[in-house]
Short mmCIF file of C-alpha atoms in Angstrom, two decimals:
data_model
loop_
_atom_site.label_atom_id
_atom_site.label_comp_id
_atom_site.label_asym_id
_atom_site.label_seq_id
_atom_site.Cartn_x
_atom_site.Cartn_y
_atom_site.Cartn_z
CA UNK A 176 0.00 0.00 0.00
CA UNK A 177 2.86 2.37 0.85
CA UNK A 178 4.48 1.56 -2.50
CA UNK A 179 1.17 2.28 -4.31
CA UNK A 180 0.74 5.67 -2.73
CA UNK A 181 4.40 6.45 -3.35
CA UNK A 182 4.00 5.62 -7.03
CA UNK A 183 0.83 7.73 -7.26
CA UNK A 184 2.57 10.69 -5.63
CA UNK A 185 5.49 10.33 -8.04
CA UNK A 186 3.12 10.32 -11.04
CA UNK A 187 1.31 13.38 -9.72
CA UNK A 188 4.61 15.18 -9.19
CA UNK A 189 5.73 14.26 -12.71
CA UNK A 190 2.44 15.50 -14.19
CA UNK A 191 2.69 18.80 -12.32
CA UNK A 192 6.30 19.24 -13.45
CA UNK A 193 5.34 18.69 -17.10
CA UNK A 194 2.36 21.06 -16.73
CA UNK A 195 4.50 23.83 -15.24
CA UNK A 196 7.12 23.27 -17.92
CA UNK A 197 4.46 23.47 -20.66
CA UNK A 198 3.00 26.67 -19.21
CA UNK A 199 6.48 28.16 -18.97
CA UNK A 200 7.26 27.32 -22.59
CA UNK A 201 3.90 28.73 -23.72
CA UNK A 202 4.33 32.00 -21.82
CA UNK A 203 7.94 32.40 -22.94
CA UNK A 204 6.98 31.81 -26.58
CA UNK A 205 4.06 34.25 -26.35
CA UNK A 206 6.24 36.89 -24.72
CA UNK A 207 8.92 36.50 -27.41
CA UNK A 208 6.41 36.68 -30.27
CA UNK A 209 4.63 39.69 -28.74
CA UNK A 210 7.92 41.50 -28.11
CA UNK A 211 8.90 41.03 -31.77
CA UNK A 212 5.45 42.26 -32.85
CA UNK A 213 5.77 45.36 -30.64
CA UNK A 214 9.25 46.07 -32.00
CA UNK A 215 7.97 46.06 -35.57
CA UNK A 216 4.86 48.06 -34.57
CA UNK A 217 7.02 50.72 -32.92
CA UNK A 218 8.78 51.30 -36.26
CA UNK A 219 5.64 51.32 -38.41
CA UNK A 220 3.47 54.34 -39.33
CA UNK A 221 0.51 55.41 -37.16
CA UNK A 222 -2.51 53.27 -38.12
CA UNK A 223 -5.28 55.03 -36.17
CA UNK A 224 -6.17 57.81 -33.76
CA UNK A 225 -7.74 56.63 -30.50
CA UNK A 226 -9.50 59.33 -28.46
CA UNK A 227 -10.52 58.81 -24.83
CA UNK A 228 -13.68 60.65 -23.81
CA UNK A 229 -13.71 63.20 -21.02
CA UNK A 230 -13.21 66.54 -22.72
CA UNK A 231 -14.28 67.94 -26.08
CA UNK A 232 -10.82 69.47 -26.39
CA UNK A 233 -9.60 65.95 -27.20
CA UNK A 234 -12.00 65.64 -30.13
CA UNK A 235 -11.02 69.13 -31.32
CA UNK A 236 -7.37 68.08 -31.22
CA UNK A 237 -8.15 64.83 -33.04
CA UNK A 238 -9.98 66.75 -35.79
CA UNK A 239 -6.85 68.84 -36.38
CA UNK A 240 -4.71 65.72 -36.56
CA UNK A 241 -7.15 64.17 -39.04
CA UNK A 242 -6.80 67.27 -41.24
CA UNK A 243 -3.09 66.46 -41.46
CA UNK A 244 -3.67 62.69 -41.92
CA UNK A 245 -7.08 62.29 -43.64
CA UNK A 246 -6.58 58.59 -44.34
CA UNK A 247 -6.37 57.58 -40.68
CA UNK A 248 -9.40 56.01 -38.98
CA UNK A 249 -10.45 57.64 -35.70
CA UNK A 250 -12.04 55.81 -32.79
CA UNK A 251 -13.60 57.96 -30.05
CA UNK A 252 -14.38 55.97 -26.91
CA UNK A 253 -17.41 57.37 -25.03
CA UNK A 254 -16.67 60.93 -26.02
CA UNK A 255 -18.79 64.06 -26.26
CA UNK A 256 -22.39 64.14 -27.48
CA UNK A 257 -22.64 62.46 -30.92
CA UNK A 258 -24.15 65.45 -32.80
CA UNK A 259 -21.52 67.77 -31.34
CA UNK A 260 -18.73 65.45 -32.50
CA UNK A 261 -20.25 65.28 -36.00
CA UNK A 262 -20.57 69.06 -36.28
CA UNK A 263 -17.06 69.49 -34.96
CA UNK A 264 -15.47 67.18 -37.54
CA UNK A 265 -17.66 68.57 -40.34
CA UNK A 266 -16.40 72.04 -39.47
CA UNK A 267 -12.83 70.79 -39.86
CA UNK A 268 -13.67 69.57 -43.39
CA UNK A 269 -12.35 66.06 -42.79
CA UNK A 270 -13.77 62.73 -44.05
CA UNK A 271 -16.31 62.04 -41.29
CA UNK A 272 -16.85 58.48 -42.51
CA UNK A 273 -13.45 57.68 -41.01
CA UNK A 274 -14.61 58.65 -37.51
CA UNK A 275 -16.29 56.05 -35.27
CA UNK A 276 -17.98 56.45 -31.90
CA UNK A 277 -17.79 53.68 -29.28
CA UNK A 278 -20.58 54.37 -26.80
CA UNK A 279 -20.37 51.42 -24.40
CA UNK A 280 -17.56 52.46 -22.05
CA UNK A 281 -18.27 53.88 -18.61
CA UNK A 282 -14.70 54.08 -17.28
CA UNK A 283 -11.11 54.29 -18.45
CA UNK A 284 -10.78 50.52 -18.15
CA UNK A 285 -13.91 50.14 -20.28
CA UNK A 286 -12.38 52.41 -22.93
CA UNK A 287 -9.79 49.73 -23.62
CA UNK A 288 -12.07 46.76 -22.81
CA UNK A 289 -14.50 47.66 -25.61
CA UNK A 290 -12.13 49.36 -28.04
CA UNK A 291 -9.46 46.66 -28.25
CA UNK A 292 -11.58 44.32 -30.45
CA UNK A 293 -12.42 47.25 -32.76
CA UNK A 294 -8.76 48.19 -33.16
CA UNK A 295 -7.91 44.54 -33.79
CA UNK A 296 -10.62 44.36 -36.45
CA UNK A 297 -9.02 47.39 -38.10
CA UNK A 298 -5.70 45.47 -38.00
CA UNK A 299 -3.84 48.38 -36.44
CA UNK A 300 -0.31 48.00 -35.13
CA UNK A 301 0.47 51.49 -33.88
CA UNK A 302 -1.98 54.04 -32.54
CA UNK A 303 -1.88 57.63 -31.34
CA UNK A 304 -3.73 57.77 -28.01
CA UNK A 305 -5.25 61.21 -27.36
CA UNK A 306 -6.12 62.23 -23.82
CA UNK A 307 -5.40 65.04 -21.33
CA UNK A 308 -2.53 65.68 -18.94
CA UNK A 309 -4.89 65.15 -16.00
CA UNK A 310 -5.68 61.66 -17.31
CA UNK A 311 -2.06 60.52 -17.21
CA UNK A 312 -0.33 58.26 -16.37
CA UNK A 313 -3.29 55.89 -15.80
CA UNK A 314 -4.56 56.02 -19.38
CA UNK A 315 -1.07 55.45 -20.75
CA UNK A 316 -0.37 52.50 -18.44
CA UNK A 317 -3.68 50.82 -19.23
CA UNK A 318 -3.09 51.30 -22.95
CA UNK A 319 0.40 49.86 -22.80
CA UNK A 320 -0.75 46.85 -20.77
CA UNK A 321 -3.96 45.92 -22.60
CA UNK A 322 -3.12 47.01 -26.15
CA UNK A 323 0.54 46.09 -25.78
CA UNK A 324 -0.45 42.53 -24.86
CA UNK A 325 -1.86 42.28 -28.39
CA UNK A 326 1.14 43.73 -30.18
CA UNK A 327 -0.28 47.25 -30.55
CA UNK A 328 2.25 50.03 -29.94
CA UNK A 329 0.88 53.10 -28.16
CA UNK A 330 2.08 56.65 -28.72
CA UNK A 331 0.46 59.10 -26.31
CA UNK A 332 -0.53 62.60 -27.38
CA UNK A 333 -1.74 65.16 -24.82
CA UNK A 334 -4.48 67.52 -25.99
CA UNK A 335 -4.14 71.11 -24.69
CA UNK A 336 -6.88 71.90 -22.19
CA UNK A 337 -8.70 74.99 -20.98
CA UNK A 338 -9.81 74.40 -17.41
CA UNK A 339 -9.86 70.97 -15.76
CA UNK A 340 -11.44 67.98 -17.58
CA UNK A 341 -13.69 65.47 -15.84
CA UNK A 342 -11.05 62.75 -15.56
CA UNK A 343 -9.32 63.00 -12.18
CA UNK A 344 -6.56 60.71 -10.98
CA UNK A 345 -6.04 59.01 -7.63
CA UNK A 346 -3.55 56.39 -6.48
CA UNK A 347 -6.35 53.99 -5.51
CA UNK A 348 -8.14 54.29 -8.85
CA UNK A 349 -4.88 53.93 -10.75
CA UNK A 350 -3.81 50.88 -8.72
CA UNK A 351 -7.15 49.11 -9.20
CA UNK A 352 -7.24 49.82 -12.92
CA UNK A 353 -3.68 48.64 -13.45
CA UNK A 354 -4.44 45.41 -11.57
CA UNK A 355 -7.59 44.83 -13.65
CA UNK A 356 -5.64 45.53 -16.82
CA UNK A 357 -2.96 42.97 -16.01
CA UNK A 358 -5.66 40.32 -15.55
CA UNK A 359 -7.52 41.39 -18.69
CA UNK A 360 -4.31 41.37 -20.74
CA UNK A 361 -4.35 37.60 -20.28
CA UNK A 362 -8.09 36.95 -20.50
CA UNK A 363 -8.47 39.08 -23.62
CA UNK A 364 -6.29 36.59 -25.50
CA UNK A 365 -9.29 34.24 -25.42
CA UNK A 366 -12.36 36.50 -25.26
CA UNK A 367 -13.37 39.64 -27.16
CA UNK A 368 -16.35 41.70 -25.93
CA UNK A 369 -18.57 43.38 -28.49
CA UNK A 370 -19.91 46.91 -28.15
CA UNK A 371 -23.45 47.06 -29.58
CA UNK A 372 -23.35 50.86 -29.61
CA UNK A 373 -20.76 51.54 -32.29
CA UNK A 374 -21.53 53.95 -35.11
CA UNK A 375 -19.77 56.05 -37.69
CA UNK A 376 -20.33 59.80 -37.79
CA UNK A 377 -22.48 59.72 -40.97
CA UNK A 378 -24.95 57.57 -39.00
CA UNK A 379 -25.51 60.44 -36.55
CA UNK A 380 -28.78 62.01 -37.75
CA UNK A 381 -28.52 65.73 -37.01
CA UNK A 382 -32.19 66.34 -37.86
CA UNK A 383 -33.33 63.84 -35.22
CA UNK A 384 -30.96 65.36 -32.67
CA UNK A 385 -32.13 68.91 -33.46
CA UNK A 386 -35.73 67.81 -32.96
CA UNK A 387 -34.77 66.39 -29.56
CA UNK A 388 -32.62 69.35 -28.66
CA UNK A 389 -28.96 69.17 -27.65
CA UNK A 390 -26.21 71.43 -26.38
CA UNK A 391 -22.46 71.20 -26.91
CA UNK A 392 -19.68 72.14 -24.54
CA UNK A 393 -18.98 75.85 -24.93
CA UNK A 394 -15.32 75.19 -25.83
CA UNK A 395 -16.47 73.59 -29.09
CA UNK A 396 -17.98 76.96 -30.13
CA UNK A 397 -20.88 75.18 -31.80
CA UNK A 398 -24.30 76.82 -31.66
#
């Protein structure tokens, strides 16, 4: 009986050793492949503009960047009111069909949670992340963790602000979001959420919105 249990323990130990070895090989291979992908992405052209909601100054800044690079797609994650964004980009005389609104996110973590699958669908490798100084470094860290885990290189651009945007930082909020992002960086390799509220700017019906009534942030200077 002692010999039986000793043999069983030895088999279990051998199985665990092979399992740990297999996991180690898998993680090492994934890390190597992703590092190579990030290296190439870092030396490739910008594929898209990614705007985090929180201040219309970010959308204004993105519209100016799109004037300089009209072929880039723009993804705005839970930004300003849809009709205001449409009027803003129309005023800048840019191709509004290249601008998309993701309207599912309710937090900075959600910005990346819902937008990652969209950016992957666009097959981007390097993005310009547009946010505000008051939203750093949390937004940058989350972007580098979640998007970086999928081989997407992040270049951060700070939009100039007038006043203080709604996004405010705290050590607790930053710590919790970074922890969630590290977990999601792994889980997102196997699961992609879908945002049902994704639309391009031409889908924003200004007549319907005018009938409802809407107001834009005064900094947009849109009546």
